[in-house]
């Protein structure tokens, strides 16, 4: 079931794309960096990743993604779906691909009204990164050219008001 959900949510998101969709208190994240960022997982050294290589290195891949794809909403979220997908290779590479899809679904305690993203998984060979966002129905599609990293800020990050009992007490 989770695999089917993952495929459904990530379908159609190609290489060098980021999709961020906030609906109520949930956030969908789909990012498709090139496999060149994950050479440690390329066991056969062909420059591609297979589903088996992803399975063997899943934790290290997730750690690398979380380190270099930094998303902030101002709230502590709880991931309830996380997956890495090797898209169907249509370029004659069999079960291997030149990019992978990272999928996250995160639930927050409050409505997601803003987000900040720093994405360092922008490959030098990527001429452009396509970013599609949907923040509570406010949609935006943009193409970013020639960046070493991607930075996006949308809406207003969630801020808690300081408690009068704690204000000034460090």
PDB file of C-alpha atoms in Angstrom:
ATOM      1  CA  UNK A   1       0.000   0.000   0.000  1.00  0.00           C
ATOM      2  CA  UNK A   2       2.739   2.495   0.921  1.00  0.00           C
ATOM      3  CA  UNK A   3       4.603   1.695  -2.301  1.00  0.00           C
ATOM      4  CA  UNK A   4       1.436   2.356  -4.318  1.00  0.00           C
ATOM      5  CA  UNK A   5       0.863   5.639  -2.505  1.00  0.00           C
ATOM      6  CA  UNK A   6       4.478   6.602  -3.111  1.00  0.00           C
ATOM      7  CA  UNK A   7       4.214   5.907  -6.818  1.00  0.00           C
ATOM      8  CA  UNK A   8       0.944   7.796  -7.080  1.00  0.00           C
ATOM      9  CA  UNK A   9       2.242  10.877  -5.253  1.00  0.00           C
ATOM     10  CA  UNK A  10       5.523  10.997  -7.138  1.00  0.00           C
ATOM     11  CA  UNK A  11       4.249  10.133 -10.627  1.00  0.00           C
ATOM     12  CA  UNK A  12       5.329  12.532 -13.308  1.00  0.00           C
ATOM     13  CA  UNK A  13       7.993  14.383 -11.308  1.00  0.00           C
ATOM     14  CA  UNK A  14      11.125  14.270 -13.453  1.00  0.00           C
ATOM     15  CA  UNK A  15      14.794  14.936 -12.918  1.00  0.00           C
ATOM     16  CA  UNK A  16      15.779  18.269 -11.331  1.00  0.00           C
ATOM     17  CA  UNK A  17      12.285  18.995  -9.996  1.00  0.00           C
ATOM     18  CA  UNK A  18      10.926  19.850  -6.571  1.00  0.00           C
ATOM     19  CA  UNK A  19       7.258  19.710  -5.594  1.00  0.00           C
ATOM     20  CA  UNK A  20       6.041  21.144  -2.282  1.00  0.00           C
ATOM     21  CA  UNK A  21       2.341  20.946  -1.481  1.00  0.00           C
ATOM     22  CA  UNK A  22       0.883  22.137   1.834  1.00  0.00           C
ATOM     23  CA  UNK A  23      -2.738  21.267   2.556  1.00  0.00           C
ATOM     24  CA  UNK A  24      -3.970  22.037   6.035  1.00  0.00           C
ATOM     25  CA  UNK A  25      -1.514  20.560   8.501  1.00  0.00           C
ATOM     26  CA  UNK A  26       0.216  18.225   6.017  1.00  0.00           C
ATOM     27  CA  UNK A  27       3.077  18.772   3.624  1.00  0.00           C
ATOM     28  CA  UNK A  28       3.990  16.658   0.606  1.00  0.00           C
ATOM     29  CA  UNK A  29       7.600  16.872  -0.549  1.00  0.00           C
ATOM     30  CA  UNK A  30       8.836  15.273  -3.775  1.00  0.00           C
ATOM     31  CA  UNK A  31      12.403  15.986  -4.904  1.00  0.00           C
ATOM     32  CA  UNK A  32      14.285  14.356  -7.774  1.00  0.00           C
ATOM     33  CA  UNK A  33      18.022  14.951  -7.470  1.00  0.00           C
ATOM     34  CA  UNK A  34      20.485  13.338  -9.830  1.00  0.00           C
ATOM     35  CA  UNK A  35      22.276  10.211  -8.683  1.00  0.00           C
ATOM     36  CA  UNK A  36      25.647  11.986  -9.033  1.00  0.00           C
ATOM     37  CA  UNK A  37      25.106  13.276  -5.471  1.00  0.00           C
ATOM     38  CA  UNK A  38      25.000   9.755  -4.094  1.00  0.00           C
ATOM     39  CA  UNK A  39      28.147   8.119  -5.437  1.00  0.00           C
ATOM     40  CA  UNK A  40      28.532   6.210  -2.159  1.00  0.00           C
ATOM     41  CA  UNK A  41      25.434   4.178  -3.129  1.00  0.00           C
ATOM     42  CA  UNK A  42      26.530   3.436  -6.696  1.00  0.00           C
ATOM     43  CA  UNK A  43      28.004   0.001  -5.992  1.00  0.00           C
ATOM     44  CA  UNK A  44      28.798  -0.848  -9.619  1.00  0.00           C
ATOM     45  CA  UNK A  45      30.152   2.625 -10.469  1.00  0.00           C
ATOM     46  CA  UNK A  46      27.966   3.102 -13.557  1.00  0.00           C
ATOM     47  CA  UNK A  47      26.686   6.548 -12.488  1.00  0.00           C
ATOM     48  CA  UNK A  48      23.148   5.206 -12.043  1.00  0.00           C
ATOM     49  CA  UNK A  49      21.232   3.845  -9.061  1.00  0.00           C
ATOM     50  CA  UNK A  50      19.178   0.674  -9.094  1.00  0.00           C
ATOM     51  CA  UNK A  51      16.389  -0.294  -6.719  1.00  0.00           C
ATOM     52  CA  UNK A  52      18.764  -2.803  -5.089  1.00  0.00           C
ATOM     53  CA  UNK A  53      21.425  -0.137  -4.536  1.00  0.00           C
ATOM     54  CA  UNK A  54      18.786   2.163  -3.025  1.00  0.00           C
ATOM     55  CA  UNK A  55      17.605  -0.639  -0.708  1.00  0.00           C
ATOM     56  CA  UNK A  56      21.142  -1.394   0.453  1.00  0.00           C
ATOM     57  CA  UNK A  57      21.961   2.272   1.127  1.00  0.00           C
ATOM     58  CA  UNK A  58      18.530   3.599   2.109  1.00  0.00           C
ATOM     59  CA  UNK A  59      19.526   5.034   5.491  1.00  0.00           C
ATOM     60  CA  UNK A  60      22.631   6.761   4.105  1.00  0.00           C
ATOM     61  CA  UNK A  61      20.588   8.153   1.180  1.00  0.00           C
ATOM     62  CA  UNK A  62      17.946   9.493   3.572  1.00  0.00           C
ATOM     63  CA  UNK A  63      20.649  11.030   5.784  1.00  0.00           C
ATOM     64  CA  UNK A  64      22.288  12.734   2.788  1.00  0.00           C
ATOM     65  CA  UNK A  65      18.932  14.035   1.578  1.00  0.00           C
ATOM     66  CA  UNK A  66      17.968  15.370   5.011  1.00  0.00           C
ATOM     67  CA  UNK A  67      21.358  17.107   5.343  1.00  0.00           C
ATOM     68  CA  UNK A  68      21.254  18.858   1.959  1.00  0.00           C
ATOM     69  CA  UNK A  69      17.512  19.441   1.502  1.00  0.00           C
ATOM     70  CA  UNK A  70      16.617  21.658   4.453  1.00  0.00           C
ATOM     71  CA  UNK A  71      12.932  22.496   4.805  1.00  0.00           C
ATOM     72  CA  UNK A  72      11.566  24.683   7.604  1.00  0.00           C
ATOM     73  CA  UNK A  73       7.966  25.532   8.465  1.00  0.00           C
ATOM     74  CA  UNK A  74       8.468  26.931  11.964  1.00  0.00           C
ATOM     75  CA  UNK A  75       6.911  23.795  13.471  1.00  0.00           C
ATOM     76  CA  UNK A  76       8.098  20.353  14.473  1.00  0.00           C
ATOM     77  CA  UNK A  77       6.548  17.914  12.012  1.00  0.00           C
ATOM     78  CA  UNK A  78       6.064  14.163  12.152  1.00  0.00           C
ATOM     79  CA  UNK A  79       6.826  12.265   8.943  1.00  0.00           C
ATOM     80  CA  UNK A  80       4.234   9.583   8.288  1.00  0.00           C
ATOM     81  CA  UNK A  81       5.403   8.519   4.851  1.00  0.00           C
ATOM     82  CA  UNK A  82       8.970   8.451   3.584  1.00  0.00           C
ATOM     83  CA  UNK A  83      10.261   6.669   0.519  1.00  0.00           C
ATOM     84  CA  UNK A  84      12.946   6.706  -2.155  1.00  0.00           C
ATOM     85  CA  UNK A  85      11.822   5.672  -5.616  1.00  0.00           C
ATOM     86  CA  UNK A  86      13.902   4.689  -8.614  1.00  0.00           C
ATOM     87  CA  UNK A  87      11.747   5.872 -11.515  1.00  0.00           C
ATOM     88  CA  UNK A  88      11.111   3.599 -14.445  1.00  0.00           C
ATOM     89  CA  UNK A  89      14.095   3.993 -16.681  1.00  0.00           C
ATOM     90  CA  UNK A  90      12.919   4.919 -20.169  1.00  0.00           C
ATOM     91  CA  UNK A  91      16.404   5.588 -21.475  1.00  0.00           C
ATOM     92  CA  UNK A  92      17.539   1.985 -21.909  1.00  0.00           C
ATOM     93  CA  UNK A  93      19.226   1.617 -18.513  1.00  0.00           C
ATOM     94  CA  UNK A  94      17.046  -1.298 -17.371  1.00  0.00           C
ATOM     95  CA  UNK A  95      16.127  -0.910 -13.716  1.00  0.00           C
ATOM     96  CA  UNK A  96      18.633   1.901 -13.084  1.00  0.00           C
ATOM     97  CA  UNK A  97      18.071   5.635 -13.262  1.00  0.00           C
ATOM     98  CA  UNK A  98      20.037   8.876 -13.395  1.00  0.00           C
ATOM     99  CA  UNK A  99      17.879  10.381 -10.663  1.00  0.00           C
ATOM    100  CA  UNK A 100      15.870   9.226  -7.677  1.00  0.00           C
ATOM    101  CA  UNK A 101      12.638  10.529  -6.167  1.00  0.00           C
ATOM    102  CA  UNK A 102      12.585  11.328  -2.497  1.00  0.00           C
ATOM    103  CA  UNK A 103       9.077  11.414  -1.121  1.00  0.00           C
ATOM    104  CA  UNK A 104       8.008  12.739   2.266  1.00  0.00           C
ATOM    105  CA  UNK A 105       4.598  13.316   3.815  1.00  0.00           C
ATOM    106  CA  UNK A 106       4.780  15.270   7.052  1.00  0.00           C
ATOM    107  CA  UNK A 107       2.041  16.209   9.506  1.00  0.00           C
ATOM    108  CA  UNK A 108       2.339  19.343  11.659  1.00  0.00           C
ATOM    109  CA  UNK A 109       0.444  20.414  14.771  1.00  0.00           C
ATOM    110  CA  UNK A 110      -0.925  23.504  12.975  1.00  0.00           C
ATOM    111  CA  UNK A 111      -1.761  24.610   9.438  1.00  0.00           C
ATOM    112  CA  UNK A 112       1.345  25.082   7.282  1.00  0.00           C
ATOM    113  CA  UNK A 113       1.239  28.750   6.290  1.00  0.00           C
ATOM    114  CA  UNK A 114       4.802  29.199   5.125  1.00  0.00           C
ATOM    115  CA  UNK A 115       8.006  27.397   4.366  1.00  0.00           C
ATOM    116  CA  UNK A 116      11.650  27.984   3.735  1.00  0.00           C
ATOM    117  CA  UNK A 117      13.766  25.647   1.632  1.00  0.00           C
ATOM    118  CA  UNK A 118      17.498  25.421   1.016  1.00  0.00           C
ATOM    119  CA  UNK A 119      18.267  22.681  -1.509  1.00  0.00           C
ATOM    120  CA  UNK A 120      21.952  21.932  -2.041  1.00  0.00           C
ATOM    121  CA  UNK A 121      21.194  18.923  -4.278  1.00  0.00           C
ATOM    122  CA  UNK A 122      21.420  20.995  -7.455  1.00  0.00           C
ATOM    123  CA  UNK A 123      23.723  19.233  -9.887  1.00  0.00           C
ATOM    124  CA  UNK A 124      26.246  21.289 -11.873  1.00  0.00           C
ATOM    125  CA  UNK A 125      24.933  19.618 -15.046  1.00  0.00           C
ATOM    126  CA  UNK A 126      21.390  20.808 -14.276  1.00  0.00           C
ATOM    127  CA  UNK A 127      20.719  23.813 -16.461  1.00  0.00           C
ATOM    128  CA  UNK A 128      17.509  24.563 -14.606  1.00  0.00           C
ATOM    129  CA  UNK A 129      15.516  23.378 -11.604  1.00  0.00           C
ATOM    130  CA  UNK A 130      11.728  23.337 -11.851  1.00  0.00           C
ATOM    131  CA  UNK A 131       9.922  24.112  -8.610  1.00  0.00           C
ATOM    132  CA  UNK A 132       6.173  23.651  -8.171  1.00  0.00           C
ATOM    133  CA  UNK A 133       4.599  24.800  -4.940  1.00  0.00           C
ATOM    134  CA  UNK A 134       1.091  24.789  -3.575  1.00  0.00           C
ATOM    135  CA  UNK A 135       0.738  26.546  -0.235  1.00  0.00           C
ATOM    136  CA  UNK A 136      -2.876  26.141   0.882  1.00  0.00           C
ATOM    137  CA  UNK A 137      -4.140  26.638  -2.674  1.00  0.00           C
ATOM    138  CA  UNK A 138      -1.683  29.397  -3.651  1.00  0.00           C
ATOM    139  CA  UNK A 139       0.168  27.789  -6.557  1.00  0.00           C
ATOM    140  CA  UNK A 140       3.459  28.793  -8.079  1.00  0.00           C
ATOM    141  CA  UNK A 141       5.635  27.234 -10.770  1.00  0.00           C
ATOM    142  CA  UNK A 142       9.080  28.587 -11.395  1.00  0.00           C
ATOM    143  CA  UNK A 143      12.257  27.618 -13.147  1.00  0.00           C
ATOM    144  CA  UNK A 144      15.564  28.535 -11.540  1.00  0.00           C
ATOM    145  CA  UNK A 145      18.559  28.722 -13.887  1.00  0.00           C
ATOM    146  CA  UNK A 146      22.248  28.324 -13.093  1.00  0.00           C
ATOM    147  CA  UNK A 147      22.060  28.157  -9.294  1.00  0.00           C
ATOM    148  CA  UNK A 148      24.493  26.230  -7.083  1.00  0.00           C
ATOM    149  CA  UNK A 149      21.729  25.872  -4.541  1.00  0.00           C
ATOM    150  CA  UNK A 150      18.034  26.554  -4.506  1.00  0.00           C
ATOM    151  CA  UNK A 151      16.510  28.925  -1.925  1.00  0.00           C
ATOM    152  CA  UNK A 152      12.783  29.475  -1.627  1.00  0.00           C
ATOM    153  CA  UNK A 153      10.672  31.258   0.961  1.00  0.00           C
ATOM    154  CA  UNK A 154       6.888  31.226   0.781  1.00  0.00           C
ATOM    155  CA  UNK A 155       4.236  32.574   3.082  1.00  0.00           C
ATOM    156  CA  UNK A 156       4.991  33.133   6.730  1.00  0.00           C
ATOM    157  CA  UNK A 157       6.654  30.558   8.944  1.00  0.00           C
ATOM    158  CA  UNK A 158       4.627  29.444  11.943  1.00  0.00           C
ATOM    159  CA  UNK A 159       5.628  31.389  15.054  1.00  0.00           C
ATOM    160  CA  UNK A 160       4.486  30.709  18.551  1.00  0.00           C
ATOM    161  CA  UNK A 161       3.792  33.681  20.783  1.00  0.00           C
ATOM    162  CA  UNK A 162       6.051  33.725  23.834  1.00  0.00           C
ATOM    163  CA  UNK A 163       4.285  32.819  27.055  1.00  0.00           C
ATOM    164  CA  UNK A 164       4.103  35.755  29.500  1.00  0.00           C
ATOM    165  CA  UNK A 165       5.480  33.474  32.185  1.00  0.00           C
ATOM    166  CA  UNK A 166       8.524  32.609  30.128  1.00  0.00           C
ATOM    167  CA  UNK A 167       9.231  35.898  28.378  1.00  0.00           C
ATOM    168  CA  UNK A 168      12.547  37.324  29.505  1.00  0.00           C
ATOM    169  CA  UNK A 169      13.584  34.191  31.398  1.00  0.00           C
ATOM    170  CA  UNK A 170      16.020  33.028  28.690  1.00  0.00           C
TER     171      UNK A 170
END
